[in-house]
Amino acid sequence: MTTAFTVKSQTVLRSQICGWRGSAETIAFVPTMGALHAGHISLITKAKKHASKVVASIYVNETQFAEGEDLDTYPRDHKRDCEMLRAAGCDLVYIPEKMYDPYHSTTVNVGGPALGLETNHRAHFFGGVALIVTKLLNRVQPDIAVFGEKDYQQLLTIRRLTADLDIPVRILAAPIMREKDGLAMSSRNRYFDEESRKIAGQLNVIMRQCAEEIASGADINTATDKATIKIIKAGFDNVDYVAAADTNSLELLTGHLNNCRGRLLIAAHCKGVRLIDNCQIG
Ligand code: AMP
């Protein structure tokens, strides 16, 4: 059977995956919303090391956008995305024509790591993510799926979701890919003009300084408050949060780090663009 590189229909996707399963291939999956950059490609590279076939998906998932967010303007360029995926050694790109039935009535509500942080500012977000990821995993049925640490709370939410619902997939994490000045790569970075791009580049610098202070014994609230002030002084519009949390549970940490394994997580708005970033503490 000759294989198309891009598939839109669920039936064709299933028959391709079944064909591979029949030949004892293992399957890795990388879900994306397109507008790809080197961060996405690093996930494909990781996926290739862990499975014999790699499937990527491109779908801008409406259920994770709230009213007034950038669903309509989110950058879309399937031709370029597919060229990048082919060059990276991806085997199949799934671009679903339809994910939701008009009568769709099911929600997926994850607690634990999905609570707080992003959810305090984008209440709809993890419901949308959990739903699309569950549906895509059911359609592709991969052995492994790769997610970026760039969306750290999302990664832990998906780990919790797949464990709780017995979805037979291993979730692998890929490190954050950054621009030269340390700004985490993101499809939304293309919204910046030259001046706002310079300001955006300060976020990771301030984040690292804050993480170092906490690792060296500073009081967590004092260090995160100081970082918030620095972010505003750098020219950001506002800060949603700067928070230290347990690496695995994402429970917020206060006082001193002591022997906890901590992660510093940040969300802030730069000239109308919402940025998130995170790093390990210590
Ligand atoms: P998105 O297209 O933004 O939904 O992202 C698709 C996947 O790529 C998610 O698992 C993200 O965490 C991951 N990703 C996005 N940006 C980066 C980055 N800079 N480094 C590593 N992974 C990333």
mmCIF file with all atom_site columns, N, CA and C in Angstrom, residues 3-73:
data_model
loop_
_atom_site.group_PDB
_atom_site.id
_atom_site.type_symbol
_atom_site.label_atom_id
_atom_site.label_alt_id
_atom_site.label_comp_id
_atom_site.label_asym_id
_atom_site.label_entity_id
_atom_site.label_seq_id
_atom_site.pdbx_PDB_ins_code
_atom_site.Cartn_x
_atom_site.Cartn_y
_atom_site.Cartn_z
_atom_site.occupancy
_atom_site.B_iso_or_equiv
_atom_site.pdbx_formal_charge
_atom_site.auth_seq_id
_atom_site.auth_comp_id
_atom_site.auth_asym_id
_atom_site.auth_atom_id
_atom_site.pdbx_PDB_model_num
ATOM 1   N N  . THR A 1 3  ? 1.586   5.096  0.801  1.00 0.00 ? 3  THR A N  1
ATOM 2   C CA . THR A 1 3  ? 1.111   5.911  1.921  1.00 0.00 ? 3  THR A CA 1
ATOM 3   C C  . THR A 1 3  ? 1.106   7.376  1.547  1.00 0.00 ? 3  THR A C  1
ATOM 4   N N  . ALA A 1 4  ? -0.040  8.042  1.798  1.00 0.00 ? 4  ALA A N  1
ATOM 5   C CA . ALA A 1 4  ? -0.051  9.499  1.630  1.00 0.00 ? 4  ALA A CA 1
ATOM 6   C C  . ALA A 1 4  ? 0.666   10.101 2.823  1.00 0.00 ? 4  ALA A C  1
ATOM 7   N N  . PHE A 1 5  ? 1.319   11.256 2.611  1.00 0.00 ? 5  PHE A N  1
ATOM 8   C CA . PHE A 1 5  ? 2.014   11.893 3.731  1.00 0.00 ? 5  PHE A CA 1
ATOM 9   C C  . PHE A 1 5  ? 1.040   12.655 4.622  1.00 0.00 ? 5  PHE A C  1
ATOM 10  N N  . THR A 1 6  ? -0.013  13.222 4.023  1.00 0.00 ? 6  THR A N  1
ATOM 11  C CA . THR A 1 6  ? -1.015  13.914 4.848  1.00 0.00 ? 6  THR A CA 1
ATOM 12  C C  . THR A 1 6  ? -2.353  13.201 4.716  1.00 0.00 ? 6  THR A C  1
ATOM 13  N N  . VAL A 1 7  ? -3.052  13.043 5.818  1.00 0.00 ? 7  VAL A N  1
ATOM 14  C CA . VAL A 1 7  ? -4.400  12.462 5.774  1.00 0.00 ? 7  VAL A CA 1
ATOM 15  C C  . VAL A 1 7  ? -5.364  13.369 6.525  1.00 0.00 ? 7  VAL A C  1
ATOM 16  N N  . LYS A 1 8  ? -6.581  13.424 5.996  1.00 0.00 ? 8  LYS A N  1
ATOM 17  C CA . LYS A 1 8  ? -7.608  14.257 6.623  1.00 0.00 ? 8  LYS A CA 1
ATOM 18  C C  . LYS A 1 8  ? -8.685  13.400 7.249  1.00 0.00 ? 8  LYS A C  1
ATOM 19  N N  . SER A 1 9  ? -8.894  12.201 6.657  1.00 0.00 ? 9  SER A N  1
ATOM 20  C CA . SER A 1 9  ? -10.023 11.387 7.122  1.00 0.00 ? 9  SER A CA 1
ATOM 21  C C  . SER A 1 9  ? -9.578  10.411 8.205  1.00 0.00 ? 9  SER A C  1
ATOM 22  N N  . GLN A 1 10 ? -10.474 10.218 9.163  1.00 0.00 ? 10 GLN A N  1
ATOM 23  C CA . GLN A 1 10 ? -10.199 9.322  10.279 1.00 0.00 ? 10 GLN A CA 1
ATOM 24  C C  . GLN A 1 10 ? -10.076 7.874  9.780  1.00 0.00 ? 10 GLN A C  1
ATOM 25  N N  . THR A 1 11 ? -10.873 7.529  8.764  1.00 0.00 ? 11 THR A N  1
ATOM 26  C CA . THR A 1 11 ? -10.847 6.155  8.228  1.00 0.00 ? 11 THR A CA 1
ATOM 27  C C  . THR A 1 11 ? -9.488  5.862  7.593  1.00 0.00 ? 11 THR A C  1
ATOM 28  N N  . VAL A 1 12 ? -8.992  6.818  6.801  1.00 0.00 ? 12 VAL A N  1
ATOM 29  C CA . VAL A 1 12 ? -7.688  6.599  6.151  1.00 0.00 ? 12 VAL A CA 1
ATOM 30  C C  . VAL A 1 12 ? -6.584  6.539  7.222  1.00 0.00 ? 12 VAL A C  1
ATOM 31  N N  . LEU A 1 13 ? -6.696  7.406  8.217  1.00 0.00 ? 13 LEU A N  1
ATOM 32  C CA . LEU A 1 13 ? -5.730  7.388  9.323  1.00 0.00 ? 13 LEU A CA 1
ATOM 33  C C  . LEU A 1 13 ? -5.719  6.006  9.971  1.00 0.00 ? 13 LEU A C  1
ATOM 34  N N  . ARG A 1 14 ? -6.900  5.481  10.312 1.00 0.00 ? 14 ARG A N  1
ATOM 35  C CA . ARG A 1 14 ? -7.004  4.186  10.996 1.00 0.00 ? 14 ARG A CA 1
ATOM 36  C C  . ARG A 1 14 ? -6.401  3.084  10.137 1.00 0.00 ? 14 ARG A C  1
ATOM 37  N N  . SER A 1 15 ? -6.688  3.107  8.830  1.00 0.00 ? 15 SER A N  1
ATOM 38  C CA . SER A 1 15 ? -6.199  1.998  8.014  1.00 0.00 ? 15 SER A CA 1
ATOM 39  C C  . SER A 1 15 ? -4.668  2.069  7.914  1.00 0.00 ? 15 SER A C  1
ATOM 40  N N  . GLN A 1 16 ? -4.118  3.282  7.845  1.00 0.00 ? 16 GLN A N  1
ATOM 41  C CA . GLN A 1 16 ? -2.655  3.411  7.807  1.00 0.00 ? 16 GLN A CA 1
ATOM 42  C C  . GLN A 1 16 ? -2.033  2.891  9.113  1.00 0.00 ? 16 GLN A C  1
ATOM 43  N N  . ILE A 1 17 ? -2.637  3.281  10.241 1.00 0.00 ? 17 ILE A N  1
ATOM 44  C CA . ILE A 1 17 ? -2.089  2.861  11.547 1.00 0.00 ? 17 ILE A CA 1
ATOM 45  C C  . ILE A 1 17 ? -2.219  1.340  11.690 1.00 0.00 ? 17 ILE A C  1
ATOM 46  N N  . CYS A 1 18 ? -3.354  0.783  11.269 1.00 0.00 ? 18 CYS A N  1
ATOM 47  C CA . CYS A 1 18 ? -3.541  -0.681 11.358 1.00 0.00 ? 18 CYS A CA 1
ATOM 48  C C  . CYS A 1 18 ? -2.516  -1.399 10.498 1.00 0.00 ? 18 CYS A C  1
ATOM 49  N N  . GLY A 1 19 ? -2.255  -0.831 9.306  1.00 0.00 ? 19 GLY A N  1
ATOM 50  C CA . GLY A 1 19 ? -1.234  -1.424 8.417  1.00 0.00 ? 19 GLY A CA 1
ATOM 51  C C  . GLY A 1 19 ? 0.111   -1.469 9.126  1.00 0.00 ? 19 GLY A C  1
ATOM 52  N N  . TRP A 1 20 ? 0.477   -0.388 9.745  1.00 0.00 ? 20 TRP A N  1
ATOM 53  C CA . TRP A 1 20 ? 1.765   -0.341 10.457 1.00 0.00 ? 20 TRP A CA 1
ATOM 54  C C  . TRP A 1 20 ? 1.766   -1.326 11.620 1.00 0.00 ? 20 TRP A C  1
ATOM 55  N N  . ARG A 1 21 ? 0.685   -1.367 12.347 1.00 0.00 ? 21 ARG A N  1
ATOM 56  C CA . ARG A 1 21 ? 0.604   -2.309 13.480 1.00 0.00 ? 21 ARG A CA 1
ATOM 57  C C  . ARG A 1 21 ? 0.797   -3.746 12.985 1.00 0.00 ? 21 ARG A C  1
ATOM 58  N N  . GLY A 1 22 ? 0.183   -4.033 11.816 1.00 0.00 ? 22 GLY A N  1
ATOM 59  C CA . GLY A 1 22 ? 0.309   -5.389 11.226 1.00 0.00 ? 22 GLY A CA 1
ATOM 60  C C  . GLY A 1 22 ? 1.750   -5.712 10.881 1.00 0.00 ? 22 GLY A C  1
ATOM 61  N N  . SER A 1 23 ? 2.566   -4.702 10.615 1.00 0.00 ? 23 SER A N  1
ATOM 62  C CA . SER A 1 23 ? 3.983   -4.952 10.314 1.00 0.00 ? 23 SER A CA 1
ATOM 63  C C  . SER A 1 23 ? 4.855   -4.710 11.543 1.00 0.00 ? 23 SER A C  1
ATOM 64  N N  . ALA A 1 24 ? 4.242   -4.761 12.711 1.00 0.00 ? 24 ALA A N  1
ATOM 65  C CA . ALA A 1 24 ? 4.961   -4.655 13.996 1.00 0.00 ? 24 ALA A CA 1
ATOM 66  C C  . ALA A 1 24 ? 5.692   -3.331 14.186 1.00 0.00 ? 24 ALA A C  1
ATOM 67  N N  . GLU A 1 25 ? 5.206   -2.286 13.536 1.00 0.00 ? 25 GLU A N  1
ATOM 68  C CA . GLU A 1 25 ? 5.812   -0.970 13.761 1.00 0.00 ? 25 GLU A CA 1
ATOM 69  C C  . GLU A 1 25 ? 5.318   -0.416 15.105 1.00 0.00 ? 25 GLU A C  1
ATOM 70  N N  . THR A 1 26 ? 6.137   0.439  15.712 1.00 0.00 ? 26 THR A N  1
ATOM 71  C CA . THR A 1 26 ? 5.677   1.162  16.908 1.00 0.00 ? 26 THR A CA 1
ATOM 72  C C  . THR A 1 26 ? 5.395   2.614  16.505 1.00 0.00 ? 26 THR A C  1
ATOM 73  N N  . ILE A 1 27 ? 4.454   3.227  17.212 1.00 0.00 ? 27 ILE A N  1
ATOM 74  C CA . ILE A 1 27 ? 3.963   4.526  16.749 1.00 0.00 ? 27 ILE A CA 1
ATOM 75  C C  . ILE A 1 27 ? 4.094   5.595  17.826 1.00 0.00 ? 27 ILE A C  1
ATOM 76  N N  . ALA A 1 28 ? 4.718   6.697  17.417 1.00 0.00 ? 28 ALA A N  1
ATOM 77  C CA . ALA A 1 28 ? 4.811   7.870  18.296 1.00 0.00 ? 28 ALA A CA 1
ATOM 78  C C  . ALA A 1 28 ? 3.946   8.974  17.708 1.00 0.00 ? 28 ALA A C  1
ATOM 79  N N  . PHE A 1 29 ? 3.392   9.788  18.587 1.00 0.00 ? 29 PHE A N  1
ATOM 80  C CA . PHE A 1 29 ? 2.453   10.823 18.149 1.00 0.00 ? 29 PHE A CA 1
ATOM 81  C C  . PHE A 1 29 ? 2.861   12.172 18.728 1.00 0.00 ? 29 PHE A C  1
ATOM 82  N N  . VAL A 1 30 ? 2.809   13.208 17.875 1.00 0.00 ? 30 VAL A N  1
ATOM 83  C CA . VAL A 1 30 ? 3.115   14.578 18.303 1.00 0.00 ? 30 VAL A CA 1
ATOM 84  C C  . VAL A 1 30 ? 1.957   15.488 17.887 1.00 0.00 ? 30 VAL A C  1
ATOM 85  N N  . PRO A 1 31 ? 1.058   15.814 18.823 1.00 0.00 ? 31 PRO A N  1
ATOM 86  C CA . PRO A 1 31 ? -0.030  16.732 18.466 1.00 0.00 ? 31 PRO A CA 1
ATOM 87  C C  . PRO A 1 31 ? 0.439   18.189 18.464 1.00 0.00 ? 31 PRO A C  1
ATOM 88  N N  . THR A 1 32 ? 0.020   18.953 17.458 1.00 0.00 ? 32 THR A N  1
ATOM 89  C CA . THR A 1 32 ? 0.381   20.375 17.386 1.00 0.00 ? 32 THR A CA 1
ATOM 90  C C  . THR A 1 32 ? -0.814  21.181 16.862 1.00 0.00 ? 32 THR A C  1
ATOM 91  N N  . MET A 1 33 ? -0.676  22.510 16.992 1.00 0.00 ? 33 MET A N  1
ATOM 92  C CA . MET A 1 33 ? -1.666  23.390 16.374 1.00 0.00 ? 33 MET A CA 1
ATOM 93  C C  . MET A 1 33 ? -1.085  24.038 15.115 1.00 0.00 ? 33 MET A C  1
ATOM 94  N N  . GLY A 1 34 ? 0.044   23.520 14.632 1.00 0.00 ? 34 GLY A N  1
ATOM 95  C CA . GLY A 1 34 ? 0.641   24.072 13.415 1.00 0.00 ? 34 GLY A CA 1
ATOM 96  C C  . GLY A 1 34 ? 1.430   25.338 13.689 1.00 0.00 ? 34 GLY A C  1
ATOM 97  N N  . ALA A 1 35 ? 1.720   26.102 12.607 1.00 0.00 ? 35 ALA A N  1
ATOM 98  C CA . ALA A 1 35 ? 2.622   27.267 12.686 1.00 0.00 ? 35 ALA A CA 1
ATOM 99  C C  . ALA A 1 35 ? 3.917   26.814 13.360 1.00 0.00 ? 35 ALA A C  1
ATOM 100 N N  . LEU A 1 36 ? 4.510   25.791 12.770 1.00 0.00 ? 36 LEU A N  1
ATOM 101 C CA . LEU A 1 36 ? 5.591   25.059 13.446 1.00 0.00 ? 36 LEU A CA 1
ATOM 102 C C  . LEU A 1 36 ? 6.898   25.846 13.497 1.00 0.00 ? 36 LEU A C  1
ATOM 103 N N  . HIS A 1 37 ? 7.669   25.534 14.522 1.00 0.00 ? 37 HIS A N  1
ATOM 104 C CA . HIS A 1 37 ? 9.003   26.110 14.692 1.00 0.00 ? 37 HIS A CA 1
ATOM 105 C C  . HIS A 1 37 ? 9.923   25.004 15.208 1.00 0.00 ? 37 HIS A C  1
ATOM 106 N N  . ALA A 1 38 ? 11.161  25.369 15.508 1.00 0.00 ? 38 ALA A N  1
ATOM 107 C CA . ALA A 1 38 ? 12.138  24.345 15.900 1.00 0.00 ? 38 ALA A CA 1
ATOM 108 C C  . ALA A 1 38 ? 11.736  23.616 17.188 1.00 0.00 ? 38 ALA A C  1
ATOM 109 N N  . GLY A 1 39 ? 10.925  24.245 18.031 1.00 0.00 ? 39 GLY A N  1
ATOM 110 C CA . GLY A 1 39 ? 10.443  23.568 19.243 1.00 0.00 ? 39 GLY A CA 1
ATOM 111 C C  . GLY A 1 39 ? 9.603   22.356 18.877 1.00 0.00 ? 39 GLY A C  1
ATOM 112 N N  . HIS A 1 40 ? 8.678   22.529 17.950 1.00 0.00 ? 40 HIS A N  1
ATOM 113 C CA . HIS A 1 40 ? 7.852   21.400 17.509 1.00 0.00 ? 40 HIS A CA 1
ATOM 114 C C  . HIS A 1 40 ? 8.730   20.304 16.869 1.00 0.00 ? 40 HIS A C  1
ATOM 115 N N  . ILE A 1 41 ? 9.681   20.767 16.067 1.00 0.00 ? 41 ILE A N  1
ATOM 116 C CA . ILE A 1 41 ? 10.515  19.790 15.348 1.00 0.00 ? 41 ILE A CA 1
ATOM 117 C C  . ILE A 1 41 ? 11.350  18.960 16.329 1.00 0.00 ? 41 ILE A C  1
ATOM 118 N N  . SER A 1 42 ? 11.733  19.578 17.456 1.00 0.00 ? 42 SER A N  1
ATOM 119 C CA . SER A 1 42 ? 12.501  18.816 18.455 1.00 0.00 ? 42 SER A CA 1
ATOM 120 C C  . SER A 1 42 ? 11.648  17.673 19.033 1.00 0.00 ? 42 SER A C  1
ATOM 121 N N  . LEU A 1 43 ? 10.340  17.865 19.063 1.00 0.00 ? 43 LEU A N  1
ATOM 122 C CA . LEU A 1 43 ? 9.444   16.793 19.539 1.00 0.00 ? 43 LEU A CA 1
ATOM 123 C C  . LEU A 1 43 ? 9.421   15.630 18.539 1.00 0.00 ? 43 LEU A C  1
ATOM 124 N N  . ILE A 1 44 ? 9.435   15.983 17.251 1.00 0.00 ? 44 ILE A N  1
ATOM 125 C CA . ILE A 1 44 ? 9.468   14.943 16.203 1.00 0.00 ? 44 ILE A CA 1
ATOM 126 C C  . ILE A 1 44 ? 10.781  14.160 16.320 1.00 0.00 ? 44 ILE A C  1
ATOM 127 N N  . THR A 1 45 ? 11.874  14.887 16.511 1.00 0.00 ? 45 THR A N  1
ATOM 128 C CA . THR A 1 45 ? 13.187  14.242 16.624 1.00 0.00 ? 45 THR A CA 1
ATOM 129 C C  . THR A 1 45 ? 13.193  13.284 17.809 1.00 0.00 ? 45 THR A C  1
ATOM 130 N N  . LYS A 1 46 ? 12.621  13.729 18.927 1.00 0.00 ? 46 LYS A N  1
ATOM 131 C CA . LYS A 1 46 ? 12.558  12.861 20.117 1.00 0.00 ? 46 LYS A CA 1
ATOM 132 C C  . LYS A 1 46 ? 11.673  11.646 19.817 1.00 0.00 ? 46 LYS A C  1
ATOM 133 N N  . ALA A 1 47 ? 10.526  11.899 19.179 1.00 0.00 ? 47 ALA A N  1
ATOM 134 C CA . ALA A 1 47 ? 9.590   10.814 18.871 1.00 0.00 ? 47 ALA A CA 1
ATOM 135 C C  . ALA A 1 47 ? 10.267  9.735  18.016 1.00 0.00 ? 47 ALA A C  1
ATOM 136 N N  . LYS A 1 48 ? 11.074  10.163 17.055 1.00 0.00 ? 48 LYS A N  1
ATOM 137 C CA . LYS A 1 48 ? 11.742  9.206  16.154 1.00 0.00 ? 48 LYS A CA 1
ATOM 138 C C  . LYS A 1 48 ? 12.695  8.275  16.895 1.00 0.00 ? 48 LYS A C  1
ATOM 139 N N  . LYS A 1 49 ? 13.213  8.760  18.033 1.00 0.00 ? 49 LYS A N  1
ATOM 140 C CA . LYS A 1 49 ? 14.154  7.935  18.808 1.00 0.00 ? 49 LYS A CA 1
ATOM 141 C C  . LYS A 1 49 ? 13.422  6.847  19.586 1.00 0.00 ? 49 LYS A C  1
ATOM 142 N N  . HIS A 1 50 ? 12.113  6.998  19.736 1.00 0.00 ? 50 HIS A N  1
ATOM 143 C CA . HIS A 1 50 ? 11.370  6.083  20.603 1.00 0.00 ? 50 HIS A CA 1
ATOM 144 C C  . HIS A 1 50 ? 10.362  5.205  19.877 1.00 0.00 ? 50 HIS A C  1
ATOM 145 N N  . ALA A 1 51 ? 10.208  5.391  18.569 1.00 0.00 ? 51 ALA A N  1
ATOM 146 C CA . ALA A 1 51 ? 9.226   4.578  17.825 1.00 0.00 ? 51 ALA A CA 1
ATOM 147 C C  . ALA A 1 51 ? 9.678   4.488  16.369 1.00 0.00 ? 51 ALA A C  1
ATOM 148 N N  . SER A 1 52 ? 9.150   3.495  15.645 1.00 0.00 ? 52 SER A N  1
ATOM 149 C CA . SER A 1 52 ? 9.585   3.339  14.255 1.00 0.00 ? 52 SER A CA 1
ATOM 150 C C  . SER A 1 52 ? 8.785   4.213  13.298 1.00 0.00 ? 52 SER A C  1
ATOM 151 N N  . LYS A 1 53 ? 7.591   4.637  13.696 1.00 0.00 ? 53 LYS A N  1
ATOM 152 C CA . LYS A 1 53 ? 6.790   5.560  12.862 1.00 0.00 ? 53 LYS A CA 1
ATOM 153 C C  . LYS A 1 53 ? 6.344   6.750  13.703 1.00 0.00 ? 53 LYS A C  1
ATOM 154 N N  . VAL A 1 54 ? 6.392   7.935  13.088 1.00 0.00 ? 54 VAL A N  1
ATOM 155 C CA . VAL A 1 54 ? 5.974   9.148  13.805 1.00 0.00 ? 54 VAL A CA 1
ATOM 156 C C  . VAL A 1 54 ? 4.799   9.803  13.076 1.00 0.00 ? 54 VAL A C  1
ATOM 157 N N  . VAL A 1 55 ? 3.735   10.016 13.834 1.00 0.00 ? 55 VAL A N  1
ATOM 158 C CA . VAL A 1 55 ? 2.553   10.711 13.314 1.00 0.00 ? 55 VAL A CA 1
ATOM 159 C C  . VAL A 1 55 ? 2.479   12.063 14.025 1.00 0.00 ? 55 VAL A C  1
ATOM 160 N N  . ALA A 1 56 ? 2.313   13.140 13.244 1.00 0.00 ? 56 ALA A N  1
ATOM 161 C CA . ALA A 1 56 ? 2.054   14.462 13.839 1.00 0.00 ? 56 ALA A CA 1
ATOM 162 C C  . ALA A 1 56 ? 0.626   14.856 13.471 1.00 0.00 ? 56 ALA A C  1
ATOM 163 N N  . SER A 1 57 ? 0.016   15.678 14.294 1.00 0.00 ? 57 SER A N  1
ATOM 164 C CA . SER A 1 57 ? -1.288  16.218 13.893 1.00 0.00 ? 57 SER A CA 1
ATOM 165 C C  . SER A 1 57 ? -1.211  17.736 13.914 1.00 0.00 ? 57 SER A C  1
ATOM 166 N N  . ILE A 1 58 ? -2.034  18.348 13.069 1.00 0.00 ? 58 ILE A N  1
ATOM 167 C CA . ILE A 1 58 ? -2.162  19.807 13.050 1.00 0.00 ? 58 ILE A CA 1
ATOM 168 C C  . ILE A 1 58 ? -3.645  20.111 13.176 1.00 0.00 ? 58 ILE A C  1
ATOM 169 N N  . TYR A 1 59 ? -3.989  20.745 14.275 1.00 0.00 ? 59 TYR A N  1
ATOM 170 C CA . TYR A 1 59 ? -5.397  21.120 14.460 1.00 0.00 ? 59 TYR A CA 1
ATOM 171 C C  . TYR A 1 59 ? -5.478  22.270 15.459 1.00 0.00 ? 59 TYR A C  1
ATOM 172 N N  . VAL A 1 60 ? -6.040  23.373 15.042 1.00 0.00 ? 60 VAL A N  1
ATOM 173 C CA . VAL A 1 60 ? -6.231  24.514 15.956 1.00 0.00 ? 60 VAL A CA 1
ATOM 174 C C  . VAL A 1 60 ? -7.552  24.266 16.680 1.00 0.00 ? 60 VAL A C  1
ATOM 175 N N  . ASN A 1 61 ? -7.414  23.885 17.933 1.00 0.00 ? 61 ASN A N  1
ATOM 176 C CA . ASN A 1 61 ? -8.545  23.327 18.679 1.00 0.00 ? 61 ASN A CA 1
ATOM 177 C C  . ASN A 1 61 ? -9.428  24.417 19.287 1.00 0.00 ? 61 ASN A C  1
ATOM 178 N N  . GLU A 1 62 ? -10.601 24.557 18.717 1.00 0.00 ? 62 GLU A N  1
ATOM 179 C CA . GLU A 1 62 ? -11.486 25.654 19.137 1.00 0.00 ? 62 GLU A CA 1
ATOM 180 C C  . GLU A 1 62 ? -11.885 25.585 20.608 1.00 0.00 ? 62 GLU A C  1
ATOM 181 N N  . THR A 1 63 ? -11.941 24.360 21.182 1.00 0.00 ? 63 THR A N  1
ATOM 182 C CA . THR A 1 63 ? -12.443 24.261 22.562 1.00 0.00 ? 63 THR A CA 1
ATOM 183 C C  . THR A 1 63 ? -11.435 24.756 23.611 1.00 0.00 ? 63 THR A C  1
ATOM 184 N N  . GLN A 1 64 ? -10.194 25.029 23.197 1.00 0.00 ? 64 GLN A N  1
ATOM 185 C CA . GLN A 1 64 ? -9.257  25.559 24.189 1.00 0.00 ? 64 GLN A CA 1
ATOM 186 C C  . GLN A 1 64 ? -9.057  27.075 24.059 1.00 0.00 ? 64 GLN A C  1
ATOM 187 N N  . PHE A 1 65 ? -9.834  27.687 23.193 1.00 0.00 ? 65 PHE A N  1
ATOM 188 C CA . PHE A 1 65 ? -9.796  29.151 23.057 1.00 0.00 ? 65 PHE A CA 1
ATOM 189 C C  . PHE A 1 65 ? -11.062 29.718 23.674 1.00 0.00 ? 65 PHE A C  1
ATOM 190 N N  . ALA A 1 66 ? -10.925 30.793 24.418 1.00 0.00 ? 66 ALA A N  1
ATOM 191 C CA . ALA A 1 66 ? -12.111 31.487 24.957 1.00 0.00 ? 66 ALA A CA 1
ATOM 192 C C  . ALA A 1 66 ? -12.484 32.613 24.002 1.00 0.00 ? 66 ALA A C  1
ATOM 193 N N  . GLU A 1 67 ? -13.685 33.106 24.171 1.00 0.00 ? 67 GLU A N  1
ATOM 194 C CA . GLU A 1 67 ? -14.158 34.291 23.439 1.00 0.00 ? 67 GLU A CA 1
ATOM 195 C C  . GLU A 1 67 ? -13.114 35.399 23.567 1.00 0.00 ? 67 GLU A C  1
ATOM 196 N N  . GLY A 1 68 ? -12.788 36.055 22.459 1.00 0.00 ? 68 GLY A N  1
ATOM 197 C CA . GLY A 1 68 ? -11.841 37.178 22.531 1.00 0.00 ? 68 GLY A CA 1
ATOM 198 C C  . GLY A 1 68 ? -10.383 36.752 22.402 1.00 0.00 ? 68 GLY A C  1
ATOM 199 N N  . GLU A 1 69 ? -10.090 35.433 22.440 1.00 0.00 ? 69 GLU A N  1
ATOM 200 C CA . GLU A 1 69 ? -8.710  34.979 22.216 1.00 0.00 ? 69 GLU A CA 1
ATOM 201 C C  . GLU A 1 69 ? -8.481  34.848 20.696 1.00 0.00 ? 69 GLU A C  1
ATOM 202 N N  . ASP A 1 70 ? -7.266  34.371 20.320 1.00 0.00 ? 70 ASP A N  1
ATOM 203 C CA . ASP A 1 70 ? -6.850  34.491 18.925 1.00 0.00 ? 70 ASP A CA 1
ATOM 204 C C  . ASP A 1 70 ? -7.172  33.278 18.042 1.00 0.00 ? 70 ASP A C  1
ATOM 205 N N  . LEU A 1 71 ? -8.315  32.606 18.281 1.00 0.00 ? 71 LEU A N  1
ATOM 206 C CA . LEU A 1 71 ? -8.666  31.435 17.452 1.00 0.00 ? 71 LEU A CA 1
ATOM 207 C C  . LEU A 1 71 ? -8.676  31.776 15.957 1.00 0.00 ? 71 LEU A C  1
ATOM 208 N N  . ASP A 1 72 ? -9.306  32.888 15.584 1.00 0.00 ? 72 ASP A N  1
ATOM 209 C CA . ASP A 1 72 ? -9.448  33.213 14.157 1.00 0.00 ? 72 ASP A CA 1
ATOM 210 C C  . ASP A 1 72 ? -8.143  33.668 13.524 1.00 0.00 ? 72 ASP A C  1
ATOM 211 N N  . THR A 1 73 ? -7.302  34.297 14.339 1.00 0.00 ? 73 THR A N  1
ATOM 212 C CA . THR A 1 73 ? -6.063  34.847 13.766 1.00 0.00 ? 73 THR A CA 1
ATOM 213 C C  . THR A 1 73 ? -4.848  33.949 14.028 1.00 0.00 ? 73 THR A C  1
#
